[in-house]
XYZ file of C-alpha atoms in Angstrom:
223
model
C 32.672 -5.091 2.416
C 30.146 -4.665 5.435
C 27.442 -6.811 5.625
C 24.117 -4.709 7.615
C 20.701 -6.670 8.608
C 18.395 -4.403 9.405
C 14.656 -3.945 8.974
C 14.388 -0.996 7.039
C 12.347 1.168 5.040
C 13.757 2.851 1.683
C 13.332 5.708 -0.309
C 14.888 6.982 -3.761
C 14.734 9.891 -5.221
C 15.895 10.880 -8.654
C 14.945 10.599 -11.680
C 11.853 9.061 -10.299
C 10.701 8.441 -7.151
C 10.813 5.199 -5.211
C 9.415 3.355 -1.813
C 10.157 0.297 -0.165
C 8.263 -0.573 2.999
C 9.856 -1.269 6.381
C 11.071 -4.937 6.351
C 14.126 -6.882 7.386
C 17.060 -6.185 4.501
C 20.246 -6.777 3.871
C 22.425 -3.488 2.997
C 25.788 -4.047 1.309
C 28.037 -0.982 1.057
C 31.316 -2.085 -1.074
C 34.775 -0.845 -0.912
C 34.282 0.670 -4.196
C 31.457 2.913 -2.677
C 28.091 1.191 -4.061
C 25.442 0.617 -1.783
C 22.701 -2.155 -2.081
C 19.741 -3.662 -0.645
C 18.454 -6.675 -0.888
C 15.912 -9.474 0.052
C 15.486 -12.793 0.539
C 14.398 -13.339 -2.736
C 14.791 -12.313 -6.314
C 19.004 -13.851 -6.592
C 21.625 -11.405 -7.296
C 19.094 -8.908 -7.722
C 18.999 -5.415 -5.260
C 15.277 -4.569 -4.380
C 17.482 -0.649 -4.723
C 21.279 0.204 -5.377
C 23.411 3.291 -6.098
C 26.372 3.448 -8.012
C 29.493 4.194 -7.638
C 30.683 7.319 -7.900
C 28.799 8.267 -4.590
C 29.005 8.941 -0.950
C 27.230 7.405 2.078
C 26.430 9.514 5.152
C 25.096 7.906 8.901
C 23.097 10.189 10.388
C 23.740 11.094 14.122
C 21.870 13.033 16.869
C 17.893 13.230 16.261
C 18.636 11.245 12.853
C 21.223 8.775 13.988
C 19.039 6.084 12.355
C 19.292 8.055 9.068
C 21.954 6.926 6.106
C 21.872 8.844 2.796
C 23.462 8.340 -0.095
C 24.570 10.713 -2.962
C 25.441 10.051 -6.213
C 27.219 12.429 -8.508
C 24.177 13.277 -10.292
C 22.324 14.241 -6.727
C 20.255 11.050 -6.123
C 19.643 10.268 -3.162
C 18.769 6.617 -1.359
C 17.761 7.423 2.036
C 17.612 4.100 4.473
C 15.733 4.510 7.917
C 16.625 2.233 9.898
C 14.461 0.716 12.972
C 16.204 -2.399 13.960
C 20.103 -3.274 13.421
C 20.380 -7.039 13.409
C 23.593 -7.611 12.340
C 26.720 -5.339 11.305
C 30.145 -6.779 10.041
C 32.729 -5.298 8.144
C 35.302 -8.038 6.168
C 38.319 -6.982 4.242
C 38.126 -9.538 0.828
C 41.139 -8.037 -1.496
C 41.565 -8.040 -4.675
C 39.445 -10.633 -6.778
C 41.219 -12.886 -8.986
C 38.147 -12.423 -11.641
C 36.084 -14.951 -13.655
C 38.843 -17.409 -14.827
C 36.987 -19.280 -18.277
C 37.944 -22.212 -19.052
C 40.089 -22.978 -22.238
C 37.811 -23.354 -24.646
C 35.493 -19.994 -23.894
C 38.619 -18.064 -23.695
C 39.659 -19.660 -26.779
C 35.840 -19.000 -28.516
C 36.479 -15.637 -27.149
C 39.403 -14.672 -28.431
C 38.892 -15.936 -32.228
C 35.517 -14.253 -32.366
C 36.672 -10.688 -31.465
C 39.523 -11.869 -34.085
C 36.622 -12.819 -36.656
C 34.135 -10.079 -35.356
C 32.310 -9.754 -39.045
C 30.961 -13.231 -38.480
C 28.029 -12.212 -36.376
C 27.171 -9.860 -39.445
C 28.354 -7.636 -42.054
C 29.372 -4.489 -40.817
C 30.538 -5.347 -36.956
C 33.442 -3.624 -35.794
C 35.678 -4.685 -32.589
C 35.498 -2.031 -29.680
C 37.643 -4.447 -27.369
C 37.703 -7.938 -25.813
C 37.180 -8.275 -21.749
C 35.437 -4.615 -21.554
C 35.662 -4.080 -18.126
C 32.240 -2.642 -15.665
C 32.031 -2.602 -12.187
C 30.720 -5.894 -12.187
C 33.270 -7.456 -14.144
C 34.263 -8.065 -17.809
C 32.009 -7.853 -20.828
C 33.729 -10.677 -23.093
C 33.476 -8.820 -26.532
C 32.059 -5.457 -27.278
C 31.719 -4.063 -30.079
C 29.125 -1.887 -32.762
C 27.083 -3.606 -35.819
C 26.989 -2.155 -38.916
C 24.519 0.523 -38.235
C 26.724 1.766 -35.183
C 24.741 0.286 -32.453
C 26.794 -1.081 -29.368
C 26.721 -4.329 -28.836
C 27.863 -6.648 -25.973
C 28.419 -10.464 -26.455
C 28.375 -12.814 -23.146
C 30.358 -16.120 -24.309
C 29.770 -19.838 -22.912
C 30.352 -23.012 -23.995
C 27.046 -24.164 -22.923
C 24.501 -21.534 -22.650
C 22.380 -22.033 -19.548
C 20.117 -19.740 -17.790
C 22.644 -17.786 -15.511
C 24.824 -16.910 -18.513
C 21.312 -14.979 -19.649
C 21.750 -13.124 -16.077
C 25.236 -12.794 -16.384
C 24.323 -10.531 -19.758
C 21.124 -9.208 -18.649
C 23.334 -7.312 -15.301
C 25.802 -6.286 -18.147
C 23.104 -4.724 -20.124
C 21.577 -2.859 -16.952
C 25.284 -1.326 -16.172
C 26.535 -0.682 -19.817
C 22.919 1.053 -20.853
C 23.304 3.677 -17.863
C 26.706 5.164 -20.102
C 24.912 7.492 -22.620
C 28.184 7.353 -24.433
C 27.702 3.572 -25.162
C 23.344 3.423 -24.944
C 21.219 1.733 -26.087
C 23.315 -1.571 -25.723
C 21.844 -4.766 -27.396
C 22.991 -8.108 -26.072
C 23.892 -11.008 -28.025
C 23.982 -14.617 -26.533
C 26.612 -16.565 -27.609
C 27.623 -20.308 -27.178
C 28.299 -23.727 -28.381
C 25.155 -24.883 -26.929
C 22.113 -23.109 -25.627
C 19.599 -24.600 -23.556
C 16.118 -24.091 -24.814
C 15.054 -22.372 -21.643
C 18.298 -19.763 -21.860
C 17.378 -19.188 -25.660
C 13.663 -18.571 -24.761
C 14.684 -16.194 -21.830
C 17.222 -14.623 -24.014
C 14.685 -13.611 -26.603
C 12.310 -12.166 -24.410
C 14.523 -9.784 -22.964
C 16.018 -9.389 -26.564
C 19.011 -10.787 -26.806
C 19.975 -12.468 -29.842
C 21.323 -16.276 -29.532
C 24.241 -17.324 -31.735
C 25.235 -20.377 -31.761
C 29.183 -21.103 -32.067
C 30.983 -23.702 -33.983
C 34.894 -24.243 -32.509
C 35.882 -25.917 -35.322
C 34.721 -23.765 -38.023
C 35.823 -20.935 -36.059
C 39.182 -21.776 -35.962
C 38.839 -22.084 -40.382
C 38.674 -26.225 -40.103
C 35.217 -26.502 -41.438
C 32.393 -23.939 -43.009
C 32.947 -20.879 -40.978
C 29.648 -19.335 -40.717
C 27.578 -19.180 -37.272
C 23.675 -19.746 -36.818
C 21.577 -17.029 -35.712
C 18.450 -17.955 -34.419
């Protein structure tokens, strides 16, 4: 991964058009190509990003200052720099991935086996879908065909929501799989992660181990 601090200006252009200001940034360019710039602000969030497949080009001579990048589909981020703070390059390996504890691996695993319970109709694609930002826990279709991907907790706090929400982003940009709905699922949800939830809508659903696993009534809430 290399790690740039520069103050930067930014522009996009695709699909639509896009301008950030000069300011200090931080740029990450990843091993698996994506490039991303951030602030101090906003958490995990880029202010900009491009996905990988794509290719990142320094400028030199005249435009030494210049870096584009080039996605597949011809979009372009174009970064001007005026002032290189910092530049680092670290070599992090393979990640181990999310490791859940028992019991959400456990929740996860007799869901996708008992998929119909979040409603008539629902159909397994597969469990631990994998993105470029990690694994979707369940995804599958409800009854009218829609895709649907399920983020699994035992207690449902606000960064689970986020967790979803970046799944959502990546998994709605496949036109094979879009529009992709998100359902919320856990033993507990925190009023603020249900109320979050719902206004970016996500359905909550709340689990019950035991009934899961057929040792009491075996039906989930929906709220």
């Amino acid at each position: 991964m290399r790690l740039v601090i520069a103050r930067c200006s930014v522009d996009y252009a695709g699909r639509l058009t896009a301008h950030l200001p000069s300011a200090p940034r931080l740029i990450l360019v990843k091993a698996d190509g994506s490039v991303s710039i951030h602030a101090d602000d906003r958490a995990y969030k880029p202010l900009n990003w491009m996905s990988p497949p794509c290719t990142l080009k320094e400028g030199s001579g005249d435009d030494a200052n210049v870096w584009t990048v080039v996605n597949k589909a011809g979009e372009k981020l174009i970064i001007t720099m005026e002032e290189v703070l910092h530049d680092s390059s670290h070599e992090l390996g393979t990640d181990p991935g999310l490791i859940k504890d028992g019991v959400e691996a456990h929740l996860q695993e007799l869901l996708a086996d008992r998929i119909e319970t979040l409603g008539e109709g629902y159909s397994l694609i597969r469990r631990e879908y994998m993105t470029a930002i990690g694994p979707v826990d369940i995804l599958c279709r409800d009854a009218s065909g829609a895709t649907v991907a399920v983020e699994i907790k035992r207690r449902g706090e606000i960064d689970g929501v986020e967790q979803l929400t970046r799944y959502l982003e990546l998994l709605n940009r496949d036109p094979h799989l879009a529009p992709v709905r998100g359902v919320f699922a856990a033993q507990e949800i925190k009023p603020q992660a249900r109320v979050l939830a719902n206004d970016r809508g996500m359905d909550c659903v709340v689990l019950d181990y035991d009934a899961l696993r057929g040792i009491e009534d075996d039906k989930l809430r929906l709220f």
